[in-house]
PDB file of C-alpha atoms in Angstrom:
ATOM      1  CA  MET C  12     -17.533 -45.392   0.896  1.00 89.00           C
ATOM      2  CA  LEU C  13     -15.487 -42.905  -1.151  1.00 96.00           C
ATOM      3  CA  LYS C  14     -12.067 -44.191  -2.233  1.00 97.00           C
ATOM      4  CA  SER C  15      -9.075 -42.371  -3.697  1.00 98.00           C
ATOM      5  CA  TYR C  16      -5.434 -42.758  -4.656  1.00 98.00           C
ATOM      6  CA  ALA C  17      -2.815 -40.058  -5.291  1.00 98.00           C
ATOM      7  CA  MET C  18       0.667 -39.994  -6.752  1.00 98.00           C
ATOM      8  CA  THR C  19       3.249 -37.378  -7.710  1.00 98.00           C
ATOM      9  CA  ASP C  20       6.378 -38.031  -9.768  1.00 96.00           C
ATOM     10  CA  ILE C  21       9.333 -35.841 -10.735  1.00 96.00           C
ATOM     11  CA  GLY C  22       9.131 -36.923 -14.409  1.00 94.00           C
ATOM     12  CA  GLN C  23      12.080 -37.433 -16.782  1.00 94.00           C
ATOM     13  CA  LYS C  24      13.444 -33.905 -17.260  1.00 90.00           C
ATOM     14  CA  ARG C  25      13.150 -31.903 -14.023  1.00 90.00           C
ATOM     15  CA  GLN C  26      15.611 -31.727 -11.142  1.00 89.00           C
ATOM     16  CA  LEU C  27      12.922 -30.862  -8.611  1.00 92.00           C
ATOM     17  CA  ASN C  28       9.276 -31.745  -8.055  1.00 94.00           C
ATOM     18  CA  GLN C  29       7.339 -28.472  -7.805  1.00 95.00           C
ATOM     19  CA  ASP C  30       3.954 -30.240  -7.664  1.00 97.00           C
ATOM     20  CA  PHE C  31       2.282 -30.770  -4.299  1.00 98.00           C
ATOM     21  CA  ILE C  32      -0.737 -32.984  -3.666  1.00 98.00           C
ATOM     22  CA  TYR C  33      -3.054 -33.408  -0.708  1.00 98.00           C
ATOM     23  CA  LEU C  34      -5.966 -35.662   0.049  1.00 98.00           C
ATOM     24  CA  SER C  35      -8.232 -36.321   2.994  1.00 98.00           C
ATOM     25  CA  GLU C  36     -11.115 -38.776   2.649  1.00 98.00           C
ATOM     26  CA  THR C  37     -12.337 -37.650   6.072  1.00 97.00           C
ATOM     27  CA  PRO C  38     -13.778 -34.235   7.029  1.00 98.00           C
ATOM     28  CA  ILE C  39     -11.670 -31.082   7.185  1.00 98.00           C
ATOM     29  CA  GLY C  40     -13.730 -28.394   8.911  1.00 98.00           C
ATOM     30  CA  ASN C  41     -17.178 -28.333   7.304  1.00 98.00           C
ATOM     31  CA  LEU C  42     -16.110 -30.174   4.144  1.00 98.00           C
ATOM     32  CA  PRO C  43     -16.548 -33.991   4.162  1.00 98.00           C
ATOM     33  CA  ASN C  44     -13.315 -34.593   2.183  1.00 98.00           C
ATOM     34  CA  VAL C  45     -10.679 -32.509   0.381  1.00 98.00           C
ATOM     35  CA  PHE C  46      -8.467 -33.238  -2.657  1.00 98.00           C
ATOM     36  CA  ILE C  47      -5.868 -30.786  -3.997  1.00 98.00           C
ATOM     37  CA  VAL C  48      -3.271 -30.687  -6.792  1.00 98.00           C
ATOM     38  CA  ALA C  49      -0.951 -27.663  -6.996  1.00 98.00           C
ATOM     39  CA  ASP C  50       1.806 -27.015  -9.546  1.00 97.00           C
ATOM     40  CA  GLY C  51       4.331 -24.420  -8.379  1.00 96.00           C
ATOM     41  CA  MET C  52       6.358 -22.005 -10.443  1.00 92.00           C
ATOM     42  CA  GLY C  53       9.368 -19.853  -9.696  1.00 76.00           C
ATOM     43  CA  GLY C  54      13.149 -20.100  -9.801  1.00 67.00           C
ATOM     44  CA  HIS C  55      15.276 -22.451  -7.668  1.00 63.00           C
ATOM     45  CA  ASN C  56      13.101 -23.909  -4.910  1.00 72.00           C
ATOM     46  CA  ALA C  57      10.475 -21.140  -4.968  1.00 92.00           C
ATOM     47  CA  GLY C  58       8.014 -23.229  -7.001  1.00 93.00           C
ATOM     48  CA  ASP C  59       7.984 -26.197  -4.653  1.00 93.00           C
ATOM     49  CA  TYR C  60       7.763 -23.830  -1.677  1.00 96.00           C
ATOM     50  CA  ALA C  61       4.803 -21.979  -3.274  1.00 96.00           C
ATOM     51  CA  SER C  62       2.788 -25.123  -4.014  1.00 97.00           C
ATOM     52  CA  ARG C  63       3.369 -26.645  -0.571  1.00 97.00           C
ATOM     53  CA  TYR C  64       2.784 -23.390   1.338  1.00 97.00           C
ATOM     54  CA  ALA C  65      -0.399 -22.635  -0.640  1.00 98.00           C
ATOM     55  CA  VAL C  66      -1.847 -26.111  -0.063  1.00 98.00           C
ATOM     56  CA  GLU C  67      -0.988 -26.084   3.655  1.00 98.00           C
ATOM     57  CA  THR C  68      -2.611 -22.638   4.010  1.00 98.00           C
ATOM     58  CA  VAL C  69      -5.751 -23.733   2.136  1.00 98.00           C
ATOM     59  CA  VAL C  70      -6.128 -26.874   4.283  1.00 98.00           C
ATOM     60  CA  GLU C  71      -5.638 -24.859   7.479  1.00 98.00           C
ATOM     61  CA  GLU C  72      -8.209 -22.252   6.364  1.00 98.00           C
ATOM     62  CA  ILE C  73     -10.760 -24.926   5.406  1.00 98.00           C
ATOM     63  CA  GLY C  74     -10.268 -26.552   8.800  1.00 98.00           C
ATOM     64  CA  SER C  75     -10.885 -23.339  10.740  1.00 98.00           C
ATOM     65  CA  SER C  76     -13.745 -21.937   8.611  1.00 97.00           C
ATOM     66  CA  PHE C  77     -17.179 -21.488  10.169  1.00 96.00           C
ATOM     67  CA  GLU C  78     -18.740 -21.098   6.724  1.00 97.00           C
ATOM     68  CA  LYS C  79     -21.172 -23.751   5.506  1.00 96.00           C
ATOM     69  CA  ASN C  80     -21.145 -22.810   1.816  1.00 98.00           C
ATOM     70  CA  PRO C  81     -18.324 -24.730   0.044  1.00 98.00           C
ATOM     71  CA  VAL C  82     -17.720 -21.947  -2.489  1.00 98.00           C
ATOM     72  CA  ARG C  83     -17.170 -19.446   0.333  1.00 98.00           C
ATOM     73  CA  ILE C  84     -14.970 -21.902   2.234  1.00 98.00           C
ATOM     74  CA  LEU C  85     -12.758 -22.613  -0.785  1.00 98.00           C
ATOM     75  CA  GLY C  86     -12.776 -19.010  -2.052  1.00 98.00           C
ATOM     76  CA  ARG C  87     -11.618 -17.555   1.256  1.00 98.00           C
ATOM     77  CA  ALA C  88      -8.953 -20.255   1.652  1.00 98.00           C
ATOM     78  CA  ILE C  89      -7.555 -19.463  -1.819  1.00 98.00           C
ATOM     79  CA  ASP C  90      -7.592 -15.717  -1.055  1.00 98.00           C
ATOM     80  CA  LYS C  91      -5.649 -16.321   2.168  1.00 98.00           C
ATOM     81  CA  ALA C  92      -3.064 -18.499   0.385  1.00 98.00           C
ATOM     82  CA  ASN C  93      -2.655 -15.790  -2.265  1.00 98.00           C
ATOM     83  CA  ALA C  94      -2.135 -13.076   0.361  1.00 98.00           C
ATOM     84  CA  LEU C  95       0.427 -15.105   2.324  1.00 97.00           C
ATOM     85  CA  ILE C  96       2.438 -16.064  -0.777  1.00 96.00           C
ATOM     86  CA  ARG C  97       2.520 -12.407  -1.895  1.00 96.00           C
ATOM     87  CA  GLU C  98       3.671 -11.394   1.581  1.00 96.00           C
ATOM     88  CA  ARG C  99       6.386 -14.079   1.702  1.00 95.00           C
ATOM     89  CA  ALA C 100       7.666 -13.063  -1.752  1.00 93.00           C
ATOM     90  CA  ARG C 101       7.942  -9.430  -0.611  1.00 94.00           C
ATOM     91  CA  GLU C 102       9.887 -10.444   2.499  1.00 95.00           C
ATOM     92  CA  ASP C 103      12.416 -12.669   0.734  1.00 93.00           C
ATOM     93  CA  ALA C 104      13.918 -11.917  -2.699  1.00 90.00           C
ATOM     94  CA  ALA C 105      14.550 -15.650  -3.268  1.00 90.00           C
ATOM     95  CA  TYR C 106      10.775 -16.123  -3.469  1.00 92.00           C
ATOM     96  CA  ASN C 107      10.096 -13.165  -5.743  1.00 90.00           C
ATOM     97  CA  GLY C 108       7.767 -14.129  -8.619  1.00 90.00           C
ATOM     98  CA  MET C 109       6.722 -17.454  -7.114  1.00 95.00           C
ATOM     99  CA  GLY C 110       3.208 -18.743  -7.595  1.00 96.00           C
ATOM    100  CA  THR C 111       1.198 -21.902  -8.017  1.00 97.00           C
ATOM    101  CA  THR C 112      -1.761 -23.349  -9.854  1.00 97.00           C
ATOM    102  CA  MET C 113      -4.356 -25.152  -7.755  1.00 98.00           C
ATOM    103  CA  VAL C 114      -7.352 -27.376  -8.335  1.00 98.00           C
ATOM    104  CA  ILE C 115      -9.455 -28.401  -5.329  1.00 98.00           C
ATOM    105  CA  ALA C 116     -12.395 -30.804  -5.116  1.00 98.00           C
ATOM    106  CA  THR C 117     -14.771 -31.994  -2.429  1.00 98.00           C
ATOM    107  CA  CYS C 118     -17.482 -34.649  -2.879  1.00 98.00           C
ATOM    108  CA  ILE C 119     -20.633 -33.740  -0.951  1.00 96.00           C
ATOM    109  CA  GLY C 120     -23.034 -36.624  -1.363  1.00 94.00           C
ATOM    110  CA  ARG C 121     -23.657 -36.986  -5.089  1.00 94.00           C
ATOM    111  CA  TYR C 122     -22.397 -33.463  -5.792  1.00 97.00           C
ATOM    112  CA  LEU C 123     -18.880 -32.359  -6.630  1.00 98.00           C
ATOM    113  CA  GLU C 124     -17.651 -28.884  -5.736  1.00 98.00           C
ATOM    114  CA  VAL C 125     -14.548 -27.697  -7.589  1.00 98.00           C
ATOM    115  CA  ALA C 126     -12.300 -24.605  -7.444  1.00 98.00           C
ATOM    116  CA  ASN C 127      -9.379 -23.906  -9.744  1.00 97.00           C
ATOM    117  CA  VAL C 128      -6.732 -21.308 -10.540  1.00 98.00           C
ATOM    118  CA  GLY C 129      -4.266 -21.948 -13.380  1.00 95.00           C
ATOM    119  CA  ASP C 130      -3.981 -24.978 -15.638  1.00 94.00           C
ATOM    120  CA  SER C 131      -4.110 -27.961 -13.302  1.00 96.00           C
ATOM    121  CA  ARG C 132      -7.285 -29.796 -14.271  1.00 97.00           C
ATOM    122  CA  LEU C 133     -10.251 -31.756 -13.024  1.00 98.00           C
ATOM    123  CA  TYR C 134     -11.980 -34.347 -15.206  1.00 98.00           C
ATOM    124  CA  VAL C 135     -15.082 -36.465 -14.668  1.00 98.00           C
ATOM    125  CA  ILE C 136     -14.834 -39.825 -16.410  1.00 97.00           C
ATOM    126  CA  GLY C 137     -17.984 -41.835 -17.118  1.00 94.00           C
ATOM    127  CA  ASP C 138     -18.879 -43.217 -20.523  1.00 90.00           C
ATOM    128  CA  ARG C 139     -16.992 -40.211 -21.837  1.00 95.00           C
ATOM    129  CA  ILE C 140     -14.257 -38.010 -20.377  1.00 97.00           C
ATOM    130  CA  LYS C 141     -15.203 -34.428 -19.607  1.00 97.00           C
ATOM    131  CA  GLN C 142     -12.808 -31.654 -18.584  1.00 97.00           C
ATOM    132  CA  ILE C 143     -14.676 -29.621 -15.963  1.00 97.00           C
ATOM    133  CA  THR C 144     -12.110 -26.900 -15.269  1.00 97.00           C
ATOM    134  CA  GLN C 145     -10.955 -24.399 -17.874  1.00 92.00           C
ATOM    135  CA  ASP C 146      -7.219 -23.737 -18.126  1.00 91.00           C
ATOM    136  CA  HIS C 147      -6.208 -20.189 -17.254  1.00 86.00           C
ATOM    137  CA  SER C 148      -3.551 -20.114 -19.954  1.00 83.00           C
ATOM    138  CA  LEU C 149      -2.601 -18.058 -22.977  1.00 85.00           C
ATOM    139  CA  VAL C 150      -3.119 -21.018 -25.300  1.00 82.00           C
ATOM    140  CA  GLU C 151      -6.565 -21.833 -23.859  1.00 79.00           C
ATOM    141  CA  GLU C 152      -7.601 -18.213 -24.469  1.00 82.00           C
ATOM    142  CA  MET C 153      -6.423 -18.581 -28.070  1.00 84.00           C
ATOM    143  CA  VAL C 154      -8.590 -21.712 -28.424  1.00 80.00           C
ATOM    144  CA  ARG C 155     -11.610 -19.944 -26.925  1.00 81.00           C
ATOM    145  CA  MET C 156     -11.164 -17.009 -29.330  1.00 81.00           C
ATOM    146  CA  GLY C 157     -10.972 -19.445 -32.258  1.00 80.00           C
ATOM    147  CA  GLY C 158      -7.314 -18.623 -33.029  1.00 77.00           C
ATOM    148  CA  ILE C 159      -6.117 -22.245 -32.887  1.00 84.00           C
ATOM    149  CA  ASP C 160      -7.783 -25.636 -32.613  1.00 79.00           C
ATOM    150  CA  ARG C 161      -7.679 -27.962 -29.615  1.00 74.00           C
ATOM    151  CA  GLU C 162      -5.158 -30.366 -31.163  1.00 73.00           C
ATOM    152  CA  SER C 163      -2.665 -27.582 -32.035  1.00 76.00           C
ATOM    153  CA  ALA C 164      -3.044 -26.275 -28.470  1.00 75.00           C
ATOM    154  CA  ARG C 165      -1.666 -29.519 -27.014  1.00 72.00           C
ATOM    155  CA  ASN C 166       1.786 -28.934 -28.524  1.00 73.00           C
ATOM    156  CA  HIS C 167       1.864 -25.143 -28.697  1.00 77.00           C
ATOM    157  CA  PRO C 168       5.261 -23.619 -27.669  1.00 73.00           C
ATOM    158  CA  ASP C 169       3.538 -21.121 -25.319  1.00 75.00           C
ATOM    159  CA  LYS C 170       1.548 -23.845 -23.563  1.00 73.00           C
ATOM    160  CA  ASN C 171       3.223 -23.177 -20.211  1.00 75.00           C
ATOM    161  CA  ILE C 172       2.221 -19.483 -20.029  1.00 83.00           C
ATOM    162  CA  ILE C 173      -0.579 -19.244 -17.493  1.00 87.00           C
ATOM    163  CA  THR C 174      -2.810 -16.208 -17.064  1.00 89.00           C
ATOM    164  CA  ARG C 175      -3.843 -16.780 -13.442  1.00 93.00           C
ATOM    165  CA  ALA C 176      -1.940 -18.215 -10.491  1.00 95.00           C
ATOM    166  CA  ILE C 177      -2.043 -18.047  -6.705  1.00 97.00           C
ATOM    167  CA  GLY C 178       0.643 -15.510  -5.776  1.00 95.00           C
ATOM    168  CA  ALA C 179       0.896 -13.817  -9.180  1.00 92.00           C
ATOM    169  CA  ARG C 180      -1.095 -10.696  -8.253  1.00 94.00           C
ATOM    170  CA  ASP C 181      -2.534  -9.056  -5.141  1.00 95.00           C
ATOM    171  CA  TYR C 182      -5.980 -10.320  -6.126  1.00 95.00           C
ATOM    172  CA  VAL C 183      -6.667 -13.838  -7.388  1.00 96.00           C
ATOM    173  CA  GLU C 184      -9.812 -14.955  -9.192  1.00 96.00           C
ATOM    174  CA  ALA C 185     -10.742 -18.619  -8.869  1.00 97.00           C
ATOM    175  CA  ASP C 186     -13.329 -20.432 -10.972  1.00 97.00           C
ATOM    176  CA  PHE C 187     -15.939 -22.554  -9.197  1.00 98.00           C
ATOM    177  CA  PHE C 188     -17.937 -25.490 -10.552  1.00 98.00           C
ATOM    178  CA  ASN C 189     -20.733 -27.552  -9.057  1.00 98.00           C
ATOM    179  CA  LEU C 190     -21.967 -30.712 -10.722  1.00 97.00           C
ATOM    180  CA  GLU C 191     -24.022 -33.776 -10.011  1.00 97.00           C
ATOM    181  CA  LEU C 192     -22.135 -37.059 -10.347  1.00 97.00           C
ATOM    182  CA  GLN C 193     -23.731 -40.048 -12.052  1.00 96.00           C
ATOM    183  CA  THR C 194     -23.348 -43.676 -10.977  1.00 94.00           C
ATOM    184  CA  GLY C 195     -19.976 -45.013 -12.173  1.00 94.00           C
ATOM    185  CA  ASP C 196     -18.355 -41.587 -12.586  1.00 97.00           C
ATOM    186  CA  MET C 197     -14.739 -41.208 -11.506  1.00 97.00           C
ATOM    187  CA  VAL C 198     -12.960 -37.936 -10.779  1.00 98.00           C
ATOM    188  CA  LEU C 199      -9.376 -37.079 -11.762  1.00 98.00           C
ATOM    189  CA  LEU C 200      -7.372 -34.077 -10.551  1.00 98.00           C
ATOM    190  CA  CYS C 201      -4.009 -33.652 -12.272  1.00 98.00           C
ATOM    191  CA  SER C 202      -1.183 -31.269 -13.121  1.00 97.00           C
ATOM    192  CA  ASP C 203      -0.315 -30.336 -16.707  1.00 94.00           C
ATOM    193  CA  GLY C 204       2.663 -32.694 -16.549  1.00 94.00           C
ATOM    194  CA  LEU C 205       0.095 -35.439 -17.096  1.00 97.00           C
ATOM    195  CA  THR C 206      -2.207 -33.785 -19.638  1.00 94.00           C
ATOM    196  CA  ASN C 207       0.643 -32.424 -21.802  1.00 91.00           C
ATOM    197  CA  MET C 208       1.949 -35.961 -22.268  1.00 93.00           C
ATOM    198  CA  MET C 209      -1.261 -37.687 -23.409  1.00 94.00           C
ATOM    199  CA  ASP C 210      -4.634 -36.863 -24.876  1.00 93.00           C
ATOM    200  CA  ASP C 211      -7.948 -37.107 -23.037  1.00 95.00           C
ATOM    201  CA  GLU C 212      -8.941 -40.349 -24.743  1.00 96.00           C
ATOM    202  CA  THR C 213      -5.769 -42.086 -23.480  1.00 97.00           C
ATOM    203  CA  ILE C 214      -6.567 -40.861 -19.955  1.00 98.00           C
ATOM    204  CA  ARG C 215     -10.128 -42.222 -20.254  1.00 97.00           C
ATOM    205  CA  ARG C 216      -8.935 -45.582 -21.578  1.00 97.00           C
ATOM    206  CA  ILE C 217      -6.480 -46.043 -18.683  1.00 97.00           C
ATOM    207  CA  ILE C 218      -9.014 -45.021 -16.030  1.00 97.00           C
ATOM    208  CA  LYS C 219     -11.727 -47.245 -17.513  1.00 95.00           C
ATOM    209  CA  GLY C 220      -9.260 -50.093 -18.046  1.00 93.00           C
ATOM    210  CA  GLY C 221      -9.892 -51.769 -14.719  1.00 87.00           C
ATOM    211  CA  GLY C 222      -7.552 -52.674 -11.878  1.00 94.00           C
ATOM    212  CA  SER C 223      -7.302 -50.909  -8.515  1.00 97.00           C
ATOM    213  CA  LEU C 224      -7.213 -47.114  -8.227  1.00 97.00           C
ATOM    214  CA  LYS C 225      -3.507 -47.473  -7.443  1.00 98.00           C
ATOM    215  CA  ASP C 226      -2.946 -49.509 -10.648  1.00 98.00           C
ATOM    216  CA  ARG C 227      -4.722 -46.901 -12.762  1.00 98.00           C
ATOM    217  CA  VAL C 228      -2.893 -43.899 -11.290  1.00 98.00           C
ATOM    218  CA  GLU C 229       0.461 -45.659 -11.634  1.00 98.00           C
ATOM    219  CA  GLU C 230      -0.395 -46.448 -15.276  1.00 98.00           C
ATOM    220  CA  LEU C 231      -1.234 -42.772 -15.937  1.00 98.00           C
ATOM    221  CA  VAL C 232       2.121 -41.665 -14.485  1.00 98.00           C
ATOM    222  CA  ARG C 233       4.029 -44.433 -16.292  1.00 98.00           C
ATOM    223  CA  THR C 234       2.441 -43.470 -19.634  1.00 98.00           C
ATOM    224  CA  ALA C 235       3.249 -39.767 -19.117  1.00 97.00           C
ATOM    225  CA  ASN C 236       6.866 -40.711 -18.424  1.00 97.00           C
ATOM    226  CA  GLN C 237       7.041 -43.046 -21.437  1.00 97.00           C
ATOM    227  CA  ASN C 238       5.721 -40.208 -23.615  1.00 96.00           C
ATOM    228  CA  GLY C 239       8.553 -37.914 -22.531  1.00 94.00           C
ATOM    229  CA  GLY C 240       7.836 -36.956 -18.914  1.00 94.00           C
ATOM    230  CA  LYS C 241       8.784 -33.351 -19.634  1.00 92.00           C
ATOM    231  CA  ASP C 242       7.357 -32.008 -16.361  1.00 93.00           C
ATOM    232  CA  ASN C 243       6.412 -33.161 -12.883  1.00 96.00           C
ATOM    233  CA  ILE C 244       3.364 -35.449 -12.991  1.00 97.00           C
ATOM    234  CA  SER C 245       0.622 -35.523 -10.365  1.00 98.00           C
ATOM    235  CA  ALA C 246      -2.730 -37.275 -10.272  1.00 98.00           C
ATOM    236  CA  ILE C 247      -5.479 -37.945  -7.747  1.00 98.00           C
ATOM    237  CA  LEU C 248      -8.167 -40.435  -8.784  1.00 98.00           C
ATOM    238  CA  ILE C 249     -11.419 -40.536  -6.813  1.00 98.00           C
ATOM    239  CA  GLU C 250     -14.131 -43.149  -6.853  1.00 97.00           C
ATOM    240  CA  PRO C 251     -17.106 -41.440  -5.179  1.00 95.00           C
ATOM    241  CA  SER C 252     -19.287 -43.438  -2.801  1.00 81.00           C
ATOM    242  CA  THR C 253     -21.710 -45.440  -4.950  1.00 62.00           C
ATOM    243  CA  ASP C 254     -24.457 -45.252  -2.298  1.00 65.00           C
ATOM    244  CA  GLU C 255     -24.380 -41.460  -2.371  1.00 61.00           C
ATOM    245  CA  VAL C 256     -24.252 -41.194  -6.166  1.00 59.00           C
ATOM    246  CA  GLU C 257     -27.092 -43.706  -6.699  1.00 58.00           C
ATOM    247  CA  HIS C 258     -30.189 -41.736  -7.604  1.00 54.00           C
ATOM    248  CA  ASP C 259     -33.272 -42.157  -5.488  1.00 47.00           C
TER     249      ASP C 259
END
C-alpha cells in the first residue's frame, strides 16, 4: 500500500504562503494517485492565487480526462491551467504577471511518471539521492553551459529567476520523466524553499534517518527553517507500495 505525507510552511521571512500542495493516494480519473507541489509568483496575493488555481485546474482536468496515457493526461491538464491563468490575468490587473511552478507525480505500479515546469523538484532517494527534474531557471542553465559549478549555483543571487512557469506565456512547455522505482526507493516533491536551505545530502540523511513519514517531513521543514527559512517550504514524501516495486 502506497503511503505519503505532505506539509507546507510559510517559513521565517514571508508574510504569505504562495506554495500550494495536493495529494491523493486514491485514483483521480485514470491515474491511480496524484501528488503536486506548486510555488506561485506574483505581487500581493497573485502568487498564492496562481498556485492554488493551477493545482485545482490540473486536478479537475485529470479527473475528467478520457486519456489513458499519463503524459497526455498531465500535459493537457498543465496546458489548461496555463490557459486559464493567462485568461484570469488579462481580466484582472491585480493578477497581471502571476504564474506558478509545478511538479506532479503519479506512481503506476513500479513506475513513476513525473511532469514539471519551473524549479520545484522531484527526487528519488534510495542508497543515493537523485534529482529527477531539471530546474527551469537561469542559474541551472548557467550550470548546464558550464558557466558556474553546482555548489556556486546554490547561493547564486539570481537563483530565483525561473525561465518557465505556468502562466508566464501563452504556451507552456513541461518536461516529462518516466522511471522504474527500485525496492526501498522513496520519492520527494518539494519547492525551492526547501532545496535552497539545505544540500541534497542533508535531504537524503533526513529521509533515510528513520521515523514515520510525518517525522521525516517535519524534520525537513524544521531544518529548512533553522537554516534561514527564506521562502515558503513545501514537501511531499511518498513511500511507494513495496509489493508493486518488488521485482518479479
